Short mmCIF file of C-alpha atoms in Angstrom, two decimals:
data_model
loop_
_atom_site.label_atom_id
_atom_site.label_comp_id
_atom_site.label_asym_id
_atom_site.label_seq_id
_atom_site.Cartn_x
_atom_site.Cartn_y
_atom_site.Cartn_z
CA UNK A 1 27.58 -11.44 -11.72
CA UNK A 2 26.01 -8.39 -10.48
CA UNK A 3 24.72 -5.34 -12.42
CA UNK A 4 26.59 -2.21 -12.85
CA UNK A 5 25.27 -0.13 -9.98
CA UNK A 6 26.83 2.65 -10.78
CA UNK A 7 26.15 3.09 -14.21
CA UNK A 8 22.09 2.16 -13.62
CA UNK A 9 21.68 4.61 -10.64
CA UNK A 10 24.15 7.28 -13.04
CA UNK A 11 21.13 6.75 -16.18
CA UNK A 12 18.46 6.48 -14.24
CA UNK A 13 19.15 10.29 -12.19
CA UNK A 14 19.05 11.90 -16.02
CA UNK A 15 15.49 10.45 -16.39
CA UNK A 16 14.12 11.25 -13.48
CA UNK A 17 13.69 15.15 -14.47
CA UNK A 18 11.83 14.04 -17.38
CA UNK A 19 9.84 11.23 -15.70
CA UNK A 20 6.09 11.89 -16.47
CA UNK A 21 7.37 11.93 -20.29
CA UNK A 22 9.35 8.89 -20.44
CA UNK A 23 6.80 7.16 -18.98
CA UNK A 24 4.19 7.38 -21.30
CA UNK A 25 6.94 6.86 -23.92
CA UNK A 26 7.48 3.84 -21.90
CA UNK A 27 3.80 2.47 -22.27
CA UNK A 28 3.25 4.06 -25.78
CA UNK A 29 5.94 1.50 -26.59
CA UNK A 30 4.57 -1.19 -24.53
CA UNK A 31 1.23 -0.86 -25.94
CA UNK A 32 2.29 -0.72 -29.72
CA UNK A 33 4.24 -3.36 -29.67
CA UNK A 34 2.10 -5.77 -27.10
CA UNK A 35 -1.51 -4.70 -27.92
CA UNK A 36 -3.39 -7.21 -25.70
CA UNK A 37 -1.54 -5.47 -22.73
CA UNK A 38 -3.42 -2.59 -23.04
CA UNK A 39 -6.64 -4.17 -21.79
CA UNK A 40 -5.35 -4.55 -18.43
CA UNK A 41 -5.03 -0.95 -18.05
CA UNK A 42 -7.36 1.72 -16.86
CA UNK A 43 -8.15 4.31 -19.97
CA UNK A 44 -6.38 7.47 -17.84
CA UNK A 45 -2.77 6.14 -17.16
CA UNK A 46 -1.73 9.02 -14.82
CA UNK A 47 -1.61 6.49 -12.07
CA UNK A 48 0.43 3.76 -13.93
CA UNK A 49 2.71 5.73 -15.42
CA UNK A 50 3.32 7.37 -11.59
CA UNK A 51 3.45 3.45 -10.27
CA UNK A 52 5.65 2.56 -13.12
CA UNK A 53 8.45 5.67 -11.78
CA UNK A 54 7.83 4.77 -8.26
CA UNK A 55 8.40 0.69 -8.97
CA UNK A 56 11.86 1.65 -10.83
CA UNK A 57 12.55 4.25 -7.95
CA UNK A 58 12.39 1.20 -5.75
CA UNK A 59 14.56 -1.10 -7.47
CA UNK A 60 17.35 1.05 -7.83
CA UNK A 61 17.58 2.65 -4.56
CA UNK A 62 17.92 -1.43 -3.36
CA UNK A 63 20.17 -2.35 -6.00
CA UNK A 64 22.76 -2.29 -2.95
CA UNK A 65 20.52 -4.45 -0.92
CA UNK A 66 20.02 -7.48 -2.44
CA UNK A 67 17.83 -9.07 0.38
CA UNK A 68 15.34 -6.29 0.34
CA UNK A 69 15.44 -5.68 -3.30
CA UNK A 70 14.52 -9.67 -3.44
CA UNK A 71 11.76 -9.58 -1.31
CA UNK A 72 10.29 -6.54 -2.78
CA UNK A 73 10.47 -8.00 -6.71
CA UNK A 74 9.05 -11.40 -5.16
CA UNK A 75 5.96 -9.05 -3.79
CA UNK A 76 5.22 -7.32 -7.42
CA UNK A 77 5.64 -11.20 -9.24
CA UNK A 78 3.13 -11.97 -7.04
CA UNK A 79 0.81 -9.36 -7.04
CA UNK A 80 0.70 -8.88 -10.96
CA UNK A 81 -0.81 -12.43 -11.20
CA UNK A 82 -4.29 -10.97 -10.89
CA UNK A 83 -3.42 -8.72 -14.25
CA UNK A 84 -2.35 -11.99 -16.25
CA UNK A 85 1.18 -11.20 -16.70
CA UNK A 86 3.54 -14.03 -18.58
CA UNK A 87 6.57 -14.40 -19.21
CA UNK A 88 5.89 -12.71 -22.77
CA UNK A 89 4.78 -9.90 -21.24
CA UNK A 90 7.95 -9.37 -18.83
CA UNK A 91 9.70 -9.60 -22.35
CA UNK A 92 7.58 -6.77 -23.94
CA UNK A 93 8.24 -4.71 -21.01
CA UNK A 94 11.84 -5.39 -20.71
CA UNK A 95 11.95 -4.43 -24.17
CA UNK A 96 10.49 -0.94 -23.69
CA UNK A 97 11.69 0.11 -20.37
CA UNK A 98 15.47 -0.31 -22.15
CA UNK A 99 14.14 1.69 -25.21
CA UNK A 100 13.05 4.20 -22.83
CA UNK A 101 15.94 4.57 -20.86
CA UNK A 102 18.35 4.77 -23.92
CA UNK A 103 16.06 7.48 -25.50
CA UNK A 104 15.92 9.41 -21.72
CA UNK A 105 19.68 9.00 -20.85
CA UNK A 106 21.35 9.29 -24.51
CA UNK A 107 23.83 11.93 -22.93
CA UNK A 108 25.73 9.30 -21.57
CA UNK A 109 24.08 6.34 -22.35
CA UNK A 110 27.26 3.19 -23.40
CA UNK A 111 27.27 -0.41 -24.07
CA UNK A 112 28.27 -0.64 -20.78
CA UNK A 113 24.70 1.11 -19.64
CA UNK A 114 22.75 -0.89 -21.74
CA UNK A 115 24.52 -4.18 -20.28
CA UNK A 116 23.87 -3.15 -16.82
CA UNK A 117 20.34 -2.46 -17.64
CA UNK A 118 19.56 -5.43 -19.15
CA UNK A 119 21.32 -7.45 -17.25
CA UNK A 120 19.44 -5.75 -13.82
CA UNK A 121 15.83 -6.19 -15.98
CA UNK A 122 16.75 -10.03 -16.57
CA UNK A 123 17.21 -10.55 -12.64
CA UNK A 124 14.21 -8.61 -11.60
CA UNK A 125 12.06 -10.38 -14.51
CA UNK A 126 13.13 -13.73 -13.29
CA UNK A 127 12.33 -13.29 -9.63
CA UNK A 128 8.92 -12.06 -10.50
CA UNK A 129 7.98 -14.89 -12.47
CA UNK A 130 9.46 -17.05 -10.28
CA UNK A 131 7.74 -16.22 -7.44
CA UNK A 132 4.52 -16.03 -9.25
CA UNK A 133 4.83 -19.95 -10.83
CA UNK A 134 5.60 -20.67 -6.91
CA UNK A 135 2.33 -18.60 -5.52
CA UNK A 136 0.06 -21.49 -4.54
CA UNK A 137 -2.74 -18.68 -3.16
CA UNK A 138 -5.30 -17.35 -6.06
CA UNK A 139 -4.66 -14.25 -7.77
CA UNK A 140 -7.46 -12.46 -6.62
CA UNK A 141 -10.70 -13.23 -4.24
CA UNK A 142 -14.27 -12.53 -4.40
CA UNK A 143 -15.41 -10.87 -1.21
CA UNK A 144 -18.80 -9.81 -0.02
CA UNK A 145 -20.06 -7.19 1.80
CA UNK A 146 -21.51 -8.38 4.78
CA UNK A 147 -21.10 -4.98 6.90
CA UNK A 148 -20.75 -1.45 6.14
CA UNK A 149 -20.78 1.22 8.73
CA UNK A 150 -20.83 5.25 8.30
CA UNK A 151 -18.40 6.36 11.28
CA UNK A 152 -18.27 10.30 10.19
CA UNK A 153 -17.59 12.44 7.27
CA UNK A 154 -16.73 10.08 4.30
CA UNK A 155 -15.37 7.52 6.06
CA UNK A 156 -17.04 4.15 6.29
CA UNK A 157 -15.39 0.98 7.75
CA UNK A 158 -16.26 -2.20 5.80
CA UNK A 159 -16.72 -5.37 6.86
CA UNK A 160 -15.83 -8.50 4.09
CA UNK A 161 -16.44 -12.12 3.47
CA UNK A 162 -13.63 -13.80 1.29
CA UNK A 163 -15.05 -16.61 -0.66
CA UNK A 164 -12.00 -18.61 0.50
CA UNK A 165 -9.76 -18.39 3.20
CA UNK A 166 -7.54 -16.07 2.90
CA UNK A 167 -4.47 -16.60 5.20
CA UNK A 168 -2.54 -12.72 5.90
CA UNK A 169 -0.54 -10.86 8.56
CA UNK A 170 -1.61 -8.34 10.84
CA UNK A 171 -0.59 -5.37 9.73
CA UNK A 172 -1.14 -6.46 5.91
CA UNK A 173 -2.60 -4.71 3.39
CA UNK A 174 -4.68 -6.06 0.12
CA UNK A 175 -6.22 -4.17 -2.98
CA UNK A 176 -9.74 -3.68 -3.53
CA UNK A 177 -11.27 -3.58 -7.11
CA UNK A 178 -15.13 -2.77 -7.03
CA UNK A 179 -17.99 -3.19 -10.18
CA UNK A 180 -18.11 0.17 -10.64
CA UNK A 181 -14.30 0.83 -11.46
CA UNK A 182 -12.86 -2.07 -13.26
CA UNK A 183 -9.58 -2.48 -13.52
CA UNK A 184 -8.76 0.08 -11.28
CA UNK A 185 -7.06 -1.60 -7.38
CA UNK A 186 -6.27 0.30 -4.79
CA UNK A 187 -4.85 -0.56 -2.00
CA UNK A 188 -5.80 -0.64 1.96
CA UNK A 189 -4.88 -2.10 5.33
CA UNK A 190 -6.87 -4.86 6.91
CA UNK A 191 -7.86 -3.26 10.38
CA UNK A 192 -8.04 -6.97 12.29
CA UNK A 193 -6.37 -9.67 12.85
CA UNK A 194 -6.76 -13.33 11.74
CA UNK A 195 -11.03 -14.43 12.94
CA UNK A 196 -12.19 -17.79 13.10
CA UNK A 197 -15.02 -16.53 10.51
CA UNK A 198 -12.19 -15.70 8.09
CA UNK A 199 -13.84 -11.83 7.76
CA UNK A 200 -11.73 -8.40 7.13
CA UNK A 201 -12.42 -5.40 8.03
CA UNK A 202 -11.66 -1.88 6.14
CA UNK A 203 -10.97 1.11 7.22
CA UNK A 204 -11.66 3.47 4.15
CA UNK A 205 -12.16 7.09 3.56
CA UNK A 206 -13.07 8.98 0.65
CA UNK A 207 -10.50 10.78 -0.95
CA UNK A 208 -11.25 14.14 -3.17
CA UNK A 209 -11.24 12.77 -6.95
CA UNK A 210 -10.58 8.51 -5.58
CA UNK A 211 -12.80 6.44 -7.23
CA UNK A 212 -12.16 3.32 -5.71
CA UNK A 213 -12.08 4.84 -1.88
CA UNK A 214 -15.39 6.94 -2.73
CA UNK A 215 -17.34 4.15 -4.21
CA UNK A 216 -16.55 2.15 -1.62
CA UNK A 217 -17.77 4.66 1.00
CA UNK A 218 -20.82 6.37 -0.61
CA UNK A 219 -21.91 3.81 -3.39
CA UNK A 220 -21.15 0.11 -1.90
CA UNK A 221 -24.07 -1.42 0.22
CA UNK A 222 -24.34 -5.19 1.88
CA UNK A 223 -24.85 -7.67 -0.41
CA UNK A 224 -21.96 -5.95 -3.09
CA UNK A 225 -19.16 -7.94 -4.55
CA UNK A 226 -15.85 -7.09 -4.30
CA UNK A 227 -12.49 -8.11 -5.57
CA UNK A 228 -9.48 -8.54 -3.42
CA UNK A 229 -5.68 -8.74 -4.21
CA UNK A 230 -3.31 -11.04 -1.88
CA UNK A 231 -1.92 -10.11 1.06
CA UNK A 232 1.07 -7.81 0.72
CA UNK A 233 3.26 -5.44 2.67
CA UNK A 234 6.18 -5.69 5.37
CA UNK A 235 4.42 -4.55 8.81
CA UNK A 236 4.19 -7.51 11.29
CA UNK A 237 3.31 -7.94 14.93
CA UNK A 238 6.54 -7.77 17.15
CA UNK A 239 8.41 -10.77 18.11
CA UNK A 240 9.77 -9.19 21.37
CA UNK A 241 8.18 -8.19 24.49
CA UNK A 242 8.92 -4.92 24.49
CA UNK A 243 6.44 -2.24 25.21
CA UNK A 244 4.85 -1.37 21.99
CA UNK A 245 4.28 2.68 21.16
CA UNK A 246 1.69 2.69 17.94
CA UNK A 247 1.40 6.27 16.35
CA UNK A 248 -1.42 6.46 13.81
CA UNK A 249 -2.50 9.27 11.35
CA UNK A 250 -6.30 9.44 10.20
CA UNK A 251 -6.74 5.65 8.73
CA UNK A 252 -3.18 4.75 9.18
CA UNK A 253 -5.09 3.16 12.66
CA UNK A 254 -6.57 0.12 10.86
CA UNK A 255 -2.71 -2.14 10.29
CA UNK A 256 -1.97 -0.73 13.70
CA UNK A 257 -4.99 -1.66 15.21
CA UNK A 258 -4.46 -5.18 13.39
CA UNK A 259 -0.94 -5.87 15.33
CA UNK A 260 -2.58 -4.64 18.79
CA UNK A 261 -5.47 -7.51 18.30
CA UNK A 262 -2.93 -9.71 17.55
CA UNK A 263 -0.69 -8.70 20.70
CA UNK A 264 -3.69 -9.04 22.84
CA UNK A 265 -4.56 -12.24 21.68
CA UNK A 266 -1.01 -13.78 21.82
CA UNK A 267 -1.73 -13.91 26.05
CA UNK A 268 1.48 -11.62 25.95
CA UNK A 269 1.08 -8.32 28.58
CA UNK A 270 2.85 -5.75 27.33
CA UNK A 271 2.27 -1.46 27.85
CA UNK A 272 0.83 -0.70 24.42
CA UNK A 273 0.60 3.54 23.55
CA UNK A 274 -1.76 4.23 20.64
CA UNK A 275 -1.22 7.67 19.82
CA UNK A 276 -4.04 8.45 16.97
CA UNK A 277 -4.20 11.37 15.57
CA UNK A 278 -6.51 13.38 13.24
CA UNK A 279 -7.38 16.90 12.22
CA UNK A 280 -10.68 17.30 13.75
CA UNK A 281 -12.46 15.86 16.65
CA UNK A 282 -15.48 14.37 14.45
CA UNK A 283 -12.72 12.44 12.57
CA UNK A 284 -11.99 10.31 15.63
CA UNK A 285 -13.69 7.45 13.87
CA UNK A 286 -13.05 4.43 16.14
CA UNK A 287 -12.78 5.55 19.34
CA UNK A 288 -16.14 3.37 21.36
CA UNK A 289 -13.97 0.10 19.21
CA UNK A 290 -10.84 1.41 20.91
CA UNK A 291 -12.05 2.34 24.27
CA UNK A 292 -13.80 -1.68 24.20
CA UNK A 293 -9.89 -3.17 23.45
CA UNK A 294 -8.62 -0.70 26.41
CA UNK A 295 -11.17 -2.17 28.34
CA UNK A 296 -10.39 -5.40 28.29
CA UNK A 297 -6.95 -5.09 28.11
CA UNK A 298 -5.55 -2.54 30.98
CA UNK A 299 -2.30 -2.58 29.66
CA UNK A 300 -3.44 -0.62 26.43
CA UNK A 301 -3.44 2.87 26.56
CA UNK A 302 -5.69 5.07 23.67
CA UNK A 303 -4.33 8.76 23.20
CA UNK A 304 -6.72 10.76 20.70
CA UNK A 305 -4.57 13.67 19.53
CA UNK A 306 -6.33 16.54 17.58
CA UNK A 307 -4.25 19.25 15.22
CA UNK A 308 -6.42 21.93 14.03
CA UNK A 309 -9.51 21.75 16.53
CA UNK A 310 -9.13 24.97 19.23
CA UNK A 311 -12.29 23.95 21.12
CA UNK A 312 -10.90 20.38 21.46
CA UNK A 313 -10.46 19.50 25.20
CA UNK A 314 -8.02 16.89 24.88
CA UNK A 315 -4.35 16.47 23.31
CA UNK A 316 -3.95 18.98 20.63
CA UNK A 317 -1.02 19.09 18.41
CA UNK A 318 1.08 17.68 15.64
CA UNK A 319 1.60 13.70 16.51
CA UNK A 320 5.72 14.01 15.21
CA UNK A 321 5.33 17.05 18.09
CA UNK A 322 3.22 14.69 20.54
CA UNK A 323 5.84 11.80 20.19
CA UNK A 324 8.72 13.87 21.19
CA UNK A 325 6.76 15.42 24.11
CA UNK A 326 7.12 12.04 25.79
CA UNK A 327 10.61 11.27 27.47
CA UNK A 328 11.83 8.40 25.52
CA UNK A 329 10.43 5.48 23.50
CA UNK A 330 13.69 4.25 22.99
CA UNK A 331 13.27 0.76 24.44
CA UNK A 332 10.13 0.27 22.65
CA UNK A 333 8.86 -1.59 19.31
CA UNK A 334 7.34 1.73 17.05
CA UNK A 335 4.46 1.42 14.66
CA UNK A 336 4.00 4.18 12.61
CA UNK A 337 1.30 4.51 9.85
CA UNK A 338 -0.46 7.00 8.33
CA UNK A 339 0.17 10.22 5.77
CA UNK A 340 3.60 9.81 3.91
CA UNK A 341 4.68 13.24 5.49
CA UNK A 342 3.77 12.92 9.08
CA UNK A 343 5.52 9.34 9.13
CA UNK A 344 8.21 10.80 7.78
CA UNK A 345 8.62 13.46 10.53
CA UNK A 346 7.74 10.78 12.91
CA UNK A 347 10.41 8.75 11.71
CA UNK A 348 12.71 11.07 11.56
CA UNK A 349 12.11 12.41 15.64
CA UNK A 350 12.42 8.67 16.35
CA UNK A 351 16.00 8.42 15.55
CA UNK A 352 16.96 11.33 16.52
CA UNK A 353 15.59 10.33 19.58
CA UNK A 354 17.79 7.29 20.03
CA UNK A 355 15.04 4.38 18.75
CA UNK A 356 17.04 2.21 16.55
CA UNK A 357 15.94 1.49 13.28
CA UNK A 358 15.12 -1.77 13.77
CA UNK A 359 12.45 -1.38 16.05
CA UNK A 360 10.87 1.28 13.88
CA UNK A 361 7.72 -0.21 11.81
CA UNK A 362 5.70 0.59 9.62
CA UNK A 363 5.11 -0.56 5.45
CA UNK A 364 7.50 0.75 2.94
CA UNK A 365 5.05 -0.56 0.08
CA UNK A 366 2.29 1.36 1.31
CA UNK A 367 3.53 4.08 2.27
CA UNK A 368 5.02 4.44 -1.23
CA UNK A 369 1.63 3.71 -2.55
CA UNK A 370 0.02 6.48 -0.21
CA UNK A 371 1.44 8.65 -2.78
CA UNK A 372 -0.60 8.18 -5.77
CA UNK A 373 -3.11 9.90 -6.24
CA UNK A 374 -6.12 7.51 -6.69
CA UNK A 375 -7.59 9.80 -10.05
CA UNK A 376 -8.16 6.87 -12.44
CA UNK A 377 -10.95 7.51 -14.50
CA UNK A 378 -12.53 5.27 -17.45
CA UNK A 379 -15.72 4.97 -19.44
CA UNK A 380 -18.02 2.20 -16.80
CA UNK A 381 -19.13 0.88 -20.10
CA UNK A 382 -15.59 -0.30 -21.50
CA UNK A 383 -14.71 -4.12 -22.26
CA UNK A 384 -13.52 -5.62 -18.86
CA UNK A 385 -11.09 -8.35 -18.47
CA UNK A 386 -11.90 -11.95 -17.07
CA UNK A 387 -12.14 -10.67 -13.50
CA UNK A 388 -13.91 -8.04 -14.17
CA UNK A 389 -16.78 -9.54 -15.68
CA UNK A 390 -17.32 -11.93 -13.35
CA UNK A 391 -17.48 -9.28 -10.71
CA UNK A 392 -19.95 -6.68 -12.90
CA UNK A 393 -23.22 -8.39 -12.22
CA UNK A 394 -22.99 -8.33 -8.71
CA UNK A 395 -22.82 -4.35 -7.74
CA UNK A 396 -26.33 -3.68 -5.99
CA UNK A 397 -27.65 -0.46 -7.55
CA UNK A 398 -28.48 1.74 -4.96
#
């Protein structure tokens, strides 16, 4: 039997208003009543607590998708095998998150509610763990630095060497821990496809007040350790031959720029558009990489687009305005990547323009998690967990 719907997506539109407080009640809960969870949290929860509303936004807007909502909840059980969670800890959390939501949604909270919540939590819990016990890959991968290149103003690209292979997708993302920030992932798009050499290449700029992304670009040197999440995220090469039309926003280039080396390499000829956009021209990171792939491939076509630069030369505008100046990309496969508003808007002048859906791509879990803000802070000289100290020895010091 399914869940109530109705009644979750009723209870769960009360606590929305009141989000930010419900969850910390949520993890207050959590914490007092599962103590050794706490560990595996960064000391400043603003981020959790916003990934905890933005996982349980998820759920229930695919409660009517089943499919979608599976794959998704398969994703998470996966991905939270590099915390440690058991099946004791789904229990604590189940426990909390339906103390929370009767506390937040009293006004018309019924058996019937509670039912439908627990009843949805049970499902979710089980495909989670589930999927974990089946995960065959490790939880998490040591990774050197074997390459790290300024390109302009705090933006490096990386270059990595798992410790083991590590099979992915183009278009793919994993999360990056570093020495300096335990417990503290964030996530980012590998920029290449599959090599022979098994290395992975980042794409990473530092963000005002992100400690992960400015570590990584102003305090990580050749020779530093890393730790890596799995592979995640829905973006894939296309299985069609249709001409491909890639619009990418700042980084948003490196999954993009994954699925064109994989297209290239697949001895398939389609007309490829890369549309990459950024606000100045200095930010136009990649473009002797890009102009080597349009080189040897004449069917690729590289379109820097600059927004707030008058003396720039070249295409200037918005890239949701620079897509609809071209007649139609309706018979093409779209990749779209890059700030959550812009591939919105993008998104948006795509259908309207007659592309269907289906042939629009880019990575709903990313994109969701381009909206955190990546703020969490914590004292370096905390107790790390089992990961973590493996991983603290090997930050170089400069």
């Amino acid at each position: 039997m399914s869940p109530n719907t109705r009644l979750i997506k009723e209870s769960f539109a009360l606590v929305e208003p009141v989000a930010g407080r419900a969850a910390a009640y949520f993890y207050g809960l959590l914490f007092a009543h599962c103590p050794s969870l706490r560990g595996m949290f960064p000391p400043d929860m603003a981020a959790p607590r916003g990934l905890l509303l933005d996982v349980l936004r998820r759920i229930v807007r695919e409660l009517d998708s089943p499919e979608r909502l599976t794959s998704y909840l398969a994703g998470l059980g996966r991905d939270q095998r590099r915390y440690g969670f058991s099946p004791e800890h789904h229990a604590a959390a189940g426990a909390a998150l339906l103390a929370t939501m009767r506390r937040f949604a009293a006004r018309t909270w019924t058996e019937e509610t509670e039912a439908a919540w627990t009843e949805a939590y049970a499902m979710a819990s089980r495909i989670m763990t589930d999927a974990a016990a089946a995960e065959t890959t490790p939880p998490w991968w040591l990774a050197e630095v074997i390459g790290h290149e300024p390109r302009c103003r705090d933006l490096a690209v990386l270059t990595l060497r798992p410790s083991q292979p590590m099979d992915f997708v183009p278009g793919q993302h994993v999360t990056v821990q570093t020495a300096r920030w335990p417990r503290v992932w964030r996530r980012f798009s590998i920029a290449n496809a599959p090599r022979p050499d098994g290395t992975l290449r980042l794409h990473v700029r530092a963000v005002p007040g992100g400690w992960v992304s400015s570590a990584l670009v102003r305090h990580t040197r050749p020779g530093d350790q890393l730790l890596l999440g799995p592979p995640a995220g829905t973006m894939a090469p296309p299985e069609s031959d249709r001409d491909i039309l890639c619009v990418a926003g700042g980084t948003g280039l490196a999954p993009l720029k994954a699925v064109m080396e994989h297209v290239i390499a697949s001895g398939r000829r389609p007309n490829i558009h890369l549309l990459f956009g950024v606000r100045h021209a200095g930010d136009l990171y990649d473009m002797p990489d890009l102009a080597r792939m349009a080189a040897g491939f004449p069917w690729l076509r590289v379109l820097p687009v600059v927004s707030g630069d008058p003396a720039y030369r070249g295409l200037r505008g918005r890239l949701p305005d620079v897509v609809d100046a071209f007649p139609s990309w309706a018979d093409h496969e779209v990749y779209v990547c890059g700030p959550p508003p812009m591939v919105d808007e993008t998104v948006r002048r795509l259908r309207l323009s007659g592309v269907p859906l289906a042939r629009i791509h880019r990575d709903t879990d990313h994109h969701d998690a381009d909206r955190e803000r990546d703020r969490d802070r914590r004292d370096p000289t905390e107790t790390v967990s089992a990961p973590d100290r493996f991983l603290a020895g090997f930050e170089s010091k400069t």
